[in-house]
Each structure stands twice: as structure tokens, then as C-alpha cells.
Coordinates of C-alpha atoms in Angstrom, one line a residue:
M10 CA 9.9 36.2 -19.5
A11 CA 8.8 38.3 -22.4
E12 CA 6.0 40.4 -22.3
R13 CA 3.5 40.1 -24.2
T14 CA 3.4 42.3 -28.1
S15 CA -0.8 43.3 -26.0
G16 CA 0.2 44.6 -22.5
S17 CA 3.1 47.4 -23.9
C18 CA 1.7 50.1 -25.2
R19 CA 5.5 50.8 -25.8
L20 CA 6.2 48.2 -28.5
R21 CA 1.8 49.6 -30.0
V22 CA 4.7 53.3 -30.0
L23 CA 8.2 51.3 -31.2
L24 CA 5.5 48.9 -34.5
A25 CA 3.7 52.6 -35.3
L26 CA 7.9 54.4 -36.3
A27 CA 8.8 51.8 -37.6
L28 CA 6.1 51.5 -40.3
A29 CA 5.5 55.3 -40.5
V30 CA 9.5 55.6 -41.8
L31 CA 9.2 52.4 -44.2
A32 CA 5.9 53.2 -45.2
P33 CA 7.1 55.2 -48.6
A34 CA 9.3 52.1 -49.9
G35 CA 6.6 49.7 -49.8
C36 CA 7.4 48.3 -46.5
G37 CA 3.3 48.1 -44.0
A38 CA 0.7 46.3 -43.5
I39 CA 0.2 43.4 -44.3
P40 CA -1.9 42.1 -47.0
D41 CA -4.3 39.0 -45.8
S42 CA -6.4 38.5 -48.2
G43 CA -6.7 38.8 -52.2
V44 CA -5.0 38.0 -55.6
A45 CA -1.5 40.3 -56.5
G46 CA -1.6 41.9 -59.4
P47 CA 0.6 43.9 -62.1
G48 CA 1.7 47.4 -60.6
R49 CA 0.7 50.7 -61.0
E50 CA 2.0 52.4 -64.3
L51 CA 1.1 55.6 -62.9
V52 CA 3.7 57.1 -60.5
E53 CA 3.3 59.5 -57.3
A54 CA 5.6 62.3 -57.8
A55 CA 7.7 63.0 -54.7
P56 CA 6.6 66.5 -53.2
E57 CA 8.4 69.6 -53.8
P58 CA 10.8 70.4 -50.6
L59 CA 10.7 74.6 -49.6
R60 CA 13.6 75.8 -50.2
V61 CA 15.2 77.2 -47.8
A62 CA 17.3 80.7 -47.1
A63 CA 19.7 80.1 -44.3
L64 CA 21.1 83.7 -42.3
G65 CA 24.6 84.4 -42.8
P66 CA 26.4 86.4 -40.5
R67 CA 25.5 89.2 -38.0
P68 CA 27.9 91.2 -37.4
G69 CA 29.3 92.0 -33.6
A70 CA 27.9 88.0 -32.9
G71 CA 29.3 85.8 -30.1
P72 CA 31.3 82.8 -29.9
D73 CA 27.9 81.1 -29.0
E74 CA 25.9 82.8 -31.5
I75 CA 28.4 82.7 -34.4
V76 CA 28.7 78.7 -33.9
Q77 CA 24.2 78.3 -33.9
G78 CA 24.0 80.6 -36.9
F79 CA 26.2 77.9 -38.7
L80 CA 24.0 75.2 -37.7
R81 CA 21.1 76.6 -39.0
A82 CA 22.7 77.5 -42.0
G83 CA 23.5 73.8 -42.7
G84 CA 19.7 72.7 -42.8
S85 CA 19.4 74.8 -45.7
S86 CA 18.5 73.8 -49.5
D87 CA 22.1 76.3 -50.6
D88 CA 24.3 75.2 -53.2
D89 CA 27.6 73.6 -50.9
Q90 CA 26.2 75.2 -48.4
M91 CA 27.7 78.5 -49.1
V92 CA 26.4 80.0 -46.7
A93 CA 27.3 77.5 -43.6
R94 CA 30.4 78.2 -45.2
S95 CA 30.4 82.4 -44.9
F96 CA 30.7 81.5 -40.5
L97 CA 33.8 79.4 -41.4
V98 CA 37.7 80.2 -41.5
G99 CA 40.5 79.0 -43.1
S100 CA 40.6 75.4 -43.3
A101 CA 36.9 75.2 -41.9
V102 CA 36.2 76.0 -45.0
R103 CA 37.2 73.8 -47.4
S104 CA 37.4 70.5 -44.9
W105 CA 33.8 70.6 -43.5
Q106 CA 31.7 67.8 -44.6
P107 CA 27.9 68.8 -44.6
S108 CA 28.0 65.3 -45.9
R109 CA 28.8 63.0 -43.5
G110 CA 25.6 62.8 -41.9
V111 CA 22.5 65.1 -40.4
V112 CA 21.3 64.5 -36.2
V113 CA 16.8 65.6 -36.7
Y114 CA 16.8 67.8 -32.9
P115 CA 13.5 69.2 -31.2
D116 CA 14.1 72.6 -32.2
D117 CA 16.5 75.9 -31.2
V118 CA 15.6 75.6 -27.2
S119 CA 16.6 72.1 -27.4
L120 CA 20.2 73.5 -27.6
T121 CA 22.4 73.5 -25.0
T122 CA 25.7 75.9 -26.4
T123 CA 28.3 76.5 -23.5
V124 CA 31.6 78.8 -24.7
R125 CA 34.3 78.0 -23.2
G126 CA 37.2 81.2 -22.5
T127 CA 37.0 84.7 -23.6
T128 CA 39.4 85.5 -25.8
S129 CA 40.6 83.9 -28.9
P130 CA 40.3 81.2 -29.7
V131 CA 38.2 80.5 -28.1
R132 CA 36.1 76.8 -27.3
V133 CA 31.9 76.0 -28.0
D134 CA 30.9 72.9 -27.5
V135 CA 26.5 72.3 -28.1
T136 CA 25.0 69.4 -26.9
T137 CA 20.8 68.9 -28.2
P138 CA 18.6 65.6 -27.6
V139 CA 17.7 63.5 -30.8
L140 CA 15.0 62.6 -32.6
A141 CA 16.9 61.1 -35.6
T142 CA 19.4 60.7 -37.8
I143 CA 20.4 60.1 -41.7
D144 CA 23.4 58.4 -42.6
E145 CA 25.3 59.9 -45.6
Q146 CA 23.5 57.0 -47.8
G147 CA 20.2 59.2 -46.9
R148 CA 18.9 56.5 -45.1
F149 CA 16.1 57.5 -42.6
I150 CA 17.2 56.3 -38.4
Q151 CA 14.8 56.8 -35.7
A152 CA 16.9 57.6 -32.5
R153 CA 16.5 55.7 -29.1
Q154 CA 14.9 58.2 -26.1
G155 CA 17.7 60.0 -24.7
T156 CA 20.1 59.9 -27.0
T157 CA 21.9 63.4 -26.9
A158 CA 24.2 64.3 -29.8
H159 CA 27.7 66.3 -28.6
A160 CA 30.0 68.7 -30.9
V161 CA 33.1 70.1 -30.1
F162 CA 33.9 74.2 -32.8
T163 CA 36.9 76.9 -31.7
A164 CA 35.7 79.9 -32.4
V165 CA 38.7 83.1 -33.0
R166 CA 38.4 86.6 -33.2
T167 CA 39.2 87.7 -37.4
G168 CA 38.4 90.8 -38.6
G169 CA 36.9 91.5 -35.6
Q170 CA 34.0 88.8 -35.8
W171 CA 33.8 85.7 -34.1
R172 CA 34.1 82.9 -37.2
V173 CA 34.1 79.6 -36.4
S174 CA 37.8 77.4 -37.0
V175 CA 37.9 74.4 -36.5
V176 CA 34.2 72.3 -36.4
D177 CA 34.3 68.8 -35.4
G178 CA 35.9 66.1 -37.5
A179 CA 32.8 64.0 -37.2
F180 CA 30.0 66.5 -37.6
G181 CA 28.0 66.7 -40.7
S182 CA 25.0 69.2 -39.5
W183 CA 22.6 69.8 -37.4
L184 CA 19.3 70.0 -38.4
P185 CA 15.3 70.8 -36.2
Q186 CA 12.3 69.0 -36.9
F187 CA 10.3 71.0 -38.1
A188 CA 13.2 71.5 -41.2
L189 CA 13.1 68.4 -42.1
D190 CA 10.7 67.9 -44.8
R191 CA 11.5 71.7 -46.0
T192 CA 14.9 70.3 -47.4
Y193 CA 14.6 66.7 -47.3
S194 CA 12.7 64.1 -49.5
P195 CA 12.2 60.2 -49.0
L196 CA 11.9 58.6 -52.1
P197 CA 12.9 55.4 -53.0
V198 CA 15.9 53.9 -54.3
S199 CA 14.3 51.4 -57.3
F200 CA 15.7 47.4 -57.2
V201 CA 14.3 44.2 -58.3
A202 CA 13.8 40.8 -56.0
D203 CA 16.1 37.9 -55.9
G204 CA 14.3 35.4 -59.4
T205 CA 11.3 37.8 -60.2
T206 CA 10.6 41.3 -61.4
T207 CA 9.2 43.3 -58.7
L208 CA 10.4 46.3 -57.7
V209 CA 11.7 47.2 -53.5
P210 CA 12.2 50.4 -52.9
D211 CA 15.4 51.2 -50.8
L212 CA 14.4 55.0 -49.6
R213 CA 16.6 57.9 -48.9
W214 CA 15.9 61.3 -47.8
L215 CA 18.1 63.7 -49.9
P216 CA 18.5 67.0 -50.0
G217 CA 17.2 70.0 -52.3
P218 CA 17.0 71.6 -54.2
R219 CA 15.3 70.1 -57.1
P220 CA 17.9 69.5 -59.4
S221 CA 20.3 67.9 -57.8
L222 CA 18.0 65.1 -57.0
A223 CA 18.2 63.3 -59.7
T224 CA 22.2 63.5 -60.2
A225 CA 22.1 62.7 -55.7
L226 CA 18.9 59.4 -56.5
V227 CA 21.0 57.7 -59.4
R228 CA 24.5 57.8 -57.5
Q229 CA 22.1 55.8 -54.4
L230 CA 21.4 53.5 -57.0
L231 CA 24.7 53.1 -58.9
L232 CA 25.7 51.9 -55.1
G233 CA 23.7 49.2 -55.8
P234 CA 21.8 47.0 -52.8
P235 CA 22.3 48.2 -49.3
A236 CA 24.0 45.8 -47.2
Y237 CA 20.6 45.4 -44.9
L238 CA 19.5 43.4 -47.7
G239 CA 21.5 41.8 -48.6
A240 CA 21.0 38.9 -51.4
A241 CA 17.8 39.8 -51.1
V242 CA 17.4 41.7 -53.4
V243 CA 20.1 42.0 -57.4
T244 CA 20.8 45.5 -59.6
G245 CA 21.5 45.4 -62.8
F246 CA 23.8 48.1 -62.9
P247 CA 26.9 46.1 -63.7
R248 CA 29.2 46.2 -61.0
G249 CA 32.6 49.6 -61.3
T250 CA 29.0 50.9 -63.3
T251 CA 29.0 55.1 -63.3
L252 CA 27.8 58.2 -64.2
A253 CA 30.2 59.3 -67.3
V254 CA 29.4 63.1 -66.2
D255 CA 28.7 63.0 -62.8
A256 CA 25.9 64.6 -63.0
V257 CA 22.1 64.2 -64.9
P258 CA 20.6 66.8 -66.3
T259 CA 16.9 67.2 -67.1
T260 CA 15.6 69.7 -69.7
G261 CA 12.0 69.5 -70.0
G262 CA 10.9 66.5 -68.4
V263 CA 13.8 64.8 -69.9
A264 CA 16.6 63.3 -67.2
Q265 CA 19.4 62.3 -69.7
V266 CA 21.5 59.9 -67.4
D267 CA 25.1 59.0 -69.5
L268 CA 26.6 55.6 -67.5
S269 CA 30.3 54.4 -68.0
A270 CA 31.1 51.5 -70.5
Q271 CA 30.8 48.5 -67.9
A272 CA 27.3 50.0 -68.4
L273 CA 27.8 47.7 -72.3
T274 CA 28.6 44.5 -70.6
A275 CA 24.9 44.3 -68.8
T276 CA 23.4 41.3 -70.9
P277 CA 19.6 42.2 -72.3
A278 CA 17.6 41.0 -69.3
M279 CA 19.9 43.0 -66.9
R280 CA 19.3 46.4 -69.7
Q281 CA 15.5 45.0 -69.5
M282 CA 16.4 45.2 -64.8
L283 CA 18.3 48.7 -64.8
W284 CA 16.2 50.3 -66.9
A285 CA 13.4 50.1 -64.9
Q286 CA 15.4 50.7 -61.6
L287 CA 15.8 54.1 -63.8
T288 CA 12.6 54.5 -64.7
A289 CA 11.0 53.8 -61.4
T290 CA 13.8 55.7 -59.2
L291 CA 13.9 59.3 -61.5
R292 CA 9.8 59.5 -62.7
R293 CA 8.7 60.0 -59.6
L294 CA 10.6 63.7 -59.7
P295 CA 8.3 66.2 -60.6
S296 CA 10.6 67.3 -62.9
V297 CA 11.5 63.6 -65.0
G298 CA 8.5 62.5 -67.4
E299 CA 11.5 60.9 -69.9
V300 CA 14.6 59.0 -69.1
Q301 CA 17.2 60.1 -71.8
L302 CA 19.9 56.1 -71.0
T303 CA 23.3 57.0 -73.2
V304 CA 27.3 55.6 -72.6
G305 CA 29.7 57.9 -73.5
G306 CA 27.1 59.8 -74.8
A307 CA 25.8 57.4 -77.7
P308 CA 22.2 55.8 -77.0
F309 CA 22.6 52.1 -74.8
R310 CA 19.7 49.4 -76.8
V311 CA 17.3 48.3 -73.7
P312 CA 15.3 45.9 -75.7
G313 CA 12.2 46.5 -76.0
V314 CA 11.6 50.6 -75.1
T315 CA 12.6 53.5 -75.6
S316 CA 12.8 56.8 -73.5
A317 CA 9.6 57.3 -73.4
S318 CA 8.8 53.6 -71.4
V319 CA 8.6 52.9 -68.2
Y320 CA 9.3 49.8 -66.3
G321 CA 5.7 48.1 -66.8
D322 CA 7.2 48.0 -70.3
T323 CA 9.7 46.0 -69.8
G324 CA 7.1 44.0 -66.9
F325 CA 8.2 44.8 -64.1
R326 CA 6.3 45.7 -61.4
D327 CA 7.2 48.7 -58.5
D328 CA 4.5 46.1 -56.1
V329 CA 2.6 43.8 -55.5
R330 CA -1.0 44.9 -54.5
V331 CA -3.6 42.2 -53.3
T332 CA -7.6 42.6 -53.7
G333 CA -11.1 41.8 -51.9
D334 CA -12.5 42.5 -48.8
P335 CA -11.0 42.6 -45.7
V336 CA -12.0 40.3 -42.8
V337 CA -12.5 40.0 -39.2
L338 CA -12.3 37.1 -36.8
S339 CA -15.9 36.9 -34.8
G340 CA -15.5 33.4 -32.8
D341 CA -15.9 30.5 -35.2
R342 CA -16.3 32.6 -38.0
L343 CA -14.3 34.5 -40.6
V344 CA -16.3 37.4 -41.2
G345 CA -15.9 40.6 -44.7
I346 CA -16.3 43.8 -44.7
D347 CA -17.8 45.4 -46.8
A348 CA -15.0 47.5 -47.7
V349 CA -16.5 50.5 -49.1
S350 CA -19.8 50.9 -45.6
G351 CA -16.8 49.1 -43.6
K352 CA -19.6 46.5 -41.5
L353 CA -19.4 43.4 -41.1
N354 CA -21.5 41.6 -43.6
A355 CA -22.8 38.3 -43.0
S356 CA -23.3 36.8 -46.1
R357 CA -19.6 36.6 -46.7
A358 CA -18.8 34.2 -43.5
T359 CA -16.8 31.1 -43.1
D360 CA -17.4 28.6 -40.8
L361 CA -14.4 28.0 -39.4
S362 CA -12.3 23.8 -38.3
P363 CA -15.2 23.1 -35.6
G364 CA -13.8 23.8 -32.1
V365 CA -11.0 26.6 -32.8
R366 CA -10.2 29.4 -31.3
L367 CA -8.0 31.3 -32.5
R368 CA -6.4 34.7 -30.6
S369 CA -4.8 35.9 -33.7
L370 CA -5.3 35.5 -37.2
A371 CA -3.6 36.0 -40.7
V372 CA -5.3 35.1 -44.6
G373 CA -2.9 33.9 -47.7
A374 CA -3.3 35.3 -51.0
G375 CA -6.6 34.8 -51.7
G376 CA -8.5 34.0 -48.9
S377 CA -7.7 30.4 -49.3
L378 CA -5.1 29.7 -46.3
V379 CA -6.4 30.9 -43.7
V380 CA -4.3 30.6 -40.1
G381 CA -4.0 31.6 -36.8
V382 CA -2.2 31.4 -32.9
E383 CA -4.8 29.7 -30.6
T384 CA -5.7 31.2 -27.8
S385 CA -3.4 29.1 -25.4
G386 CA -0.7 30.2 -27.5
R387 CA 0.8 27.5 -27.9
R388 CA -0.3 26.0 -31.1
L389 CA -0.1 27.9 -35.5
V390 CA -2.6 26.5 -36.9
R391 CA -5.0 26.0 -40.0
A392 CA -7.8 26.7 -39.9
Q393 CA -9.6 25.9 -43.4
T394 CA -12.9 26.0 -43.4
G395 CA -14.7 22.7 -42.7
G396 CA -12.1 20.2 -41.2
R397 CA -9.7 19.7 -38.4
P398 CA -7.1 22.0 -38.9
T399 CA -3.9 21.2 -39.2
V400 CA -1.0 21.9 -36.4
L401 CA 1.8 23.7 -38.0
L402 CA 3.7 25.2 -35.2
T403 CA 4.3 24.5 -31.8
G404 CA 5.2 27.1 -28.7
S405 CA 4.7 28.3 -25.4
D406 CA 3.6 31.5 -26.3
L407 CA 4.1 32.1 -29.3
V408 CA 3.0 35.7 -31.3
D409 CA 0.8 37.0 -34.0
P410 CA 1.5 35.4 -37.6
V411 CA 1.5 36.7 -41.1
V412 CA 2.2 35.4 -44.8
D413 CA 3.8 37.0 -47.0
V414 CA 3.3 36.4 -50.9
T415 CA 4.7 33.6 -51.4
G416 CA 2.5 31.4 -48.7
A417 CA 4.8 31.5 -46.3
V418 CA 3.6 31.8 -42.7
W419 CA 6.3 33.7 -39.8
S420 CA 6.0 33.7 -36.2
A421 CA 8.2 33.0 -33.4
D422 CA 7.8 32.1 -30.0
L423 CA 8.1 34.8 -27.4
A424 CA 10.3 32.1 -25.0
R425 CA 12.9 31.0 -27.2
P426 CA 14.8 33.8 -27.8
G427 CA 16.4 34.1 -30.8
R428 CA 14.4 32.4 -33.6
L429 CA 12.5 33.2 -36.1
R430 CA 10.3 29.7 -37.4
V431 CA 8.9 29.4 -41.1
V432 CA 6.5 27.8 -42.4
V433 CA 5.7 26.5 -45.8
G434 CA 3.6 24.6 -47.7
T435 CA 0.8 25.7 -46.5
A436 CA -1.5 26.3 -49.0
V437 CA -1.7 22.9 -51.1
R438 CA -3.9 20.9 -48.4
D439 CA -2.1 17.8 -49.4
V440 CA 1.4 18.8 -49.1
A441 CA 2.6 18.6 -45.3
P442 CA 3.7 21.7 -44.4
R443 CA 7.0 22.3 -43.0
A444 CA 8.6 24.6 -40.5
S445 CA 12.2 25.6 -40.7
T446 CA 14.2 27.4 -37.7
L447 CA 16.3 31.3 -38.4
T448 CA 18.3 31.9 -36.3
P449 CA 20.1 35.5 -37.1
D450 CA 23.3 35.9 -35.6
W451 CA 21.6 39.9 -34.3
L452 CA 18.6 37.8 -32.8
A453 CA 21.0 36.4 -30.7
G454 CA 19.1 36.1 -26.8
R455 CA 16.3 38.3 -28.0
A456 CA 13.1 37.1 -27.1
V457 CA 10.6 38.3 -31.1
Q458 CA 8.0 40.3 -31.0
A459 CA 6.2 40.5 -33.8
V460 CA 7.6 39.8 -36.4
D461 CA 6.0 41.4 -40.3
V462 CA 6.8 41.2 -43.5
S463 CA 6.7 43.4 -46.6
R464 CA 4.2 42.5 -49.3
D465 CA 7.2 41.7 -52.3
G466 CA 8.7 39.3 -49.6
A467 CA 12.2 40.8 -49.5
R468 CA 12.1 41.9 -46.6
V469 CA 11.2 41.0 -42.9
L470 CA 10.8 43.7 -40.1
V471 CA 11.5 42.6 -36.8
V472 CA 10.7 44.3 -33.0
S473 CA 12.6 41.9 -30.2
Q474 CA 13.6 42.5 -26.8
G475 CA 16.7 42.2 -25.0
P476 CA 17.7 40.4 -21.6
G477 CA 18.0 43.9 -20.6
G478 CA 14.3 44.7 -21.6
D479 CA 15.8 47.3 -24.5
R480 CA 13.8 47.1 -27.1
R481 CA 14.4 47.9 -31.3
V482 CA 13.1 47.0 -34.1
D483 CA 15.3 45.9 -37.2
V484 CA 14.5 45.5 -40.8
A485 CA 16.7 42.9 -43.1
G486 CA 16.6 41.5 -46.5
V487 CA 15.3 37.9 -47.4
R488 CA 17.7 35.1 -49.6
R489 CA 14.5 33.0 -50.2
G490 CA 15.5 29.2 -52.5
T491 CA 13.7 26.7 -54.6
G492 CA 10.1 28.4 -54.4
G493 CA 10.7 31.3 -52.2
Q494 CA 12.0 29.5 -49.3
P495 CA 13.0 31.8 -46.7
L496 CA 16.7 30.8 -45.9
A497 CA 18.4 33.9 -43.5
L498 CA 18.4 37.1 -42.6
A499 CA 20.8 40.5 -44.5
A500 CA 22.2 41.7 -41.7
P501 CA 19.7 44.6 -40.6
L502 CA 19.2 48.4 -40.5
E503 CA 17.7 49.7 -37.0
V504 CA 15.1 52.0 -38.0
A505 CA 13.7 52.5 -34.0

């Protein structure tokens, strides 16, 4: 049987890493109590990254030093990497594409450089441990322990100096860990949860300098929802919409977004949606206070908004907020915790169903739905106050439940690999709960050890263990049906 969550230090580390990666995008610990409310109007701006000045080639440097200098300069925030390209010669100057992806490594000491040959040209091999990668779309992915990266370069002597003439075809750029926050900004690109007015942020790590970030963000937005979100989200931009001019200049705090003619096919509802997406995405930048939207240079009308409007003006929200004090399980009582003092408040204690002994607990919005797994691990029950418990699921070793924004309860059985269990209809006492099973292909043969759902309900995080003991953390979009019932999961994004 797969190892239980509570007995695994490695699993706790995986969860912490995954939540650290996803927290800026709004996917973190699930709120188990309180009432959903409107999102904030005041948008928190992303921190300004430091501009890193790279050093060019040192006269007389050997091929190993030239390659390492190229690696260091490639992690700078120079426009078009002009300093890094000064280490290159010939066709390599044009063929190198730093946007192919980023490898984050510990530090320069961790690089192993081997020069093969003594006369020009020589081959230079570089190997390093990998902490994480950033793909071409800016998605940060935690590397598995023991992962390494290897790149091969060719160096030649030209004019008495060594330069890199051939760059590994798959090479983008390598970046030491200490330079990550100085040269990259984690910024959310906003889509909309299908059938709702809730904005779903998809976090991207994008390079500076700051003037280029507005353009990069809009480009990512126009590419549409990523595959891992699947049908969980939609976009207001009509298919094929691009920037009319491939830049988003910002002057006096106003970001000027000029779209192609395809945007004119958007319905009024789509226009409000794309406006909400644009303003929620761009106003994360400290340089942007307003958004001016045009198509081919002509004003693009969005019902009910002006350039000074924000996403909230069209009824969209960027977060599902919860209120109310947290609670803890004490014996067969649910005891509130004072949000100010952090102390137990016995005056807000509630007796659960008589005889119920729970080892884990989840509370739905408003506190009326209380569910938990019994100490035996065999039953997931709704522990309603003053009455008999309602059995929602049975199994051999059920994992801790979670209640999503719609009131659906998620769990899994460690003894039944490849499955997630979802119970709907739990919030209404006179309606029989209905359980369903989700069996995505990517979970086949893997024991689910933990599950969590984002506050917007559009994403689920799954920690699983394969037959060989390998653990993985995946995030996938949740496709929902009538009434918000989860129907299927998209192909996932592996985050740890």
C-alpha cells in the first residue's frame, strides 16, 4: 500500500514546494469556512526586478572561461542579450534563442566544465544540477531531485580570442538561483473560469527589463488558455486575435494595447471579458495605471467601461474570498479560533454527530457543511450537528477531504490507485449526496496521497505516488457540468 500522507516528510516537502509555486497564482491552502465575497479592486503590483549588468569577454580568456561567461551573461536582463551575444561569433550570434527555456541551477560552483581538445576548434561540455526550469511560456517547474542538465558548445579562436561558434541546438539560457528574482518577475495572466465571472490567474515567470513586460504579458494572454487548464477556463479574445503592432507601449501610466481586426468579432459579453482579463493582467505592473484599448488604431468600445475602468467595473472578480474564523477539531466538538488572539473560543464550539471520531476535517463555505474521515480511514462522513452522520464515501484508506467553492467534496482512497472521488449535493440536507469517480489517464496506476482545489474551483492539485515509489505533484483544470459538478480533469502540468 502507498505510504500515508502523515508519515512522509518527503510528501510534506513536495506539497510545500507546489503551494509555494502556485500561491502567487491564487492556488494555495483551501479555505474551509466563510462566505465567498467579491474580489479586491486594488491590485497588488509585482515587485520591480533589479537590472543585472553582465560583463563581456575578458581579453585572453580560455574557452572554458568564455563559455562560463556566456552562461552568466545569458541570465542578465539586457534587451536582446547583447552582452551575451558578444561571447558568440558567426552564425551562433543569430541562431541562439534564449527564449527556448531557462535552467535554474544552484550557483557557479556547481557547474562542471570540460574542454575537449587543445587547438581550435574545441568542444566544451558543461553539466550542472537542476533546481527548476522555466519553459518558453514562462511556467516554473520544480525539478526532481538528482536532475542534471548538459550542454555542448564549440569554441574557436578568432582574432586571437576564444569565442563560442556553435551553441547546443536545444540550449536557451542557464540562470543561477541567486539571480532568479533579480532578472525574472512572477506575474499572473488572467483567464475566466467557465460559466462564471471569476478570473483565474496562470502564473508566468517573465524576464525584464520592465518596459518589455507589458508586451510579454499581452502576448501570453492572446495565446489563449494553457493546455493544463483545458476546458476549465475560457477567454474573451476571439481566435486569431493578435497585437496589431507587436508592442504595448506604456506612457504616463497608460498601457496602449492595439489589437488586430479579429477582435471586432467579439460579442459585448466577450468584450467585457477580454477587458477584465487585460486590466487584471496589466495592472499588476507598477508602471500601468490605465489601459487604452484600440483595434487598428481606432477606439475599441467595451460596454460600460472607460480607460480608467478596471475588471471589477464589469462584474468580474480576481479572487474568491472567504470570511469567518478558522476552526479546529477537539474530540467530537468543532471549536472556533479567535482570528485576532489565535486562542480557542469555547463559546463558539459546536457538538458534532454523537459517536463520530474524525482524523481529518474540512468545512464548507459558511460553516454549515462539516465533513471528515473517521479514524478508521474507511468512511468519509458529513458530521452534521445534533444528528446522525451521513456517509458520503467508503474505502480502505481515505485521504484528507477538501470542500471546493461549489460545495463538492474531494477525496481519494490510497488503496484504489488512479482515482479521485467527488461527492456533490452535500450542502443540502434533504438531498441525497451523489458520488462520482474521476479516472484521468495521467493518474493510471498512481496512488493519490493528497488533493487540494484552488479557491476559484478551476484547478485541482494532486500529489500521487507511482508503483515504483516516485512521487509527483500535478495541477490540472477541472471541467464542470451543470451546477458545477466536476466531470473531468485536463492533462496536467507537473510542478514538482
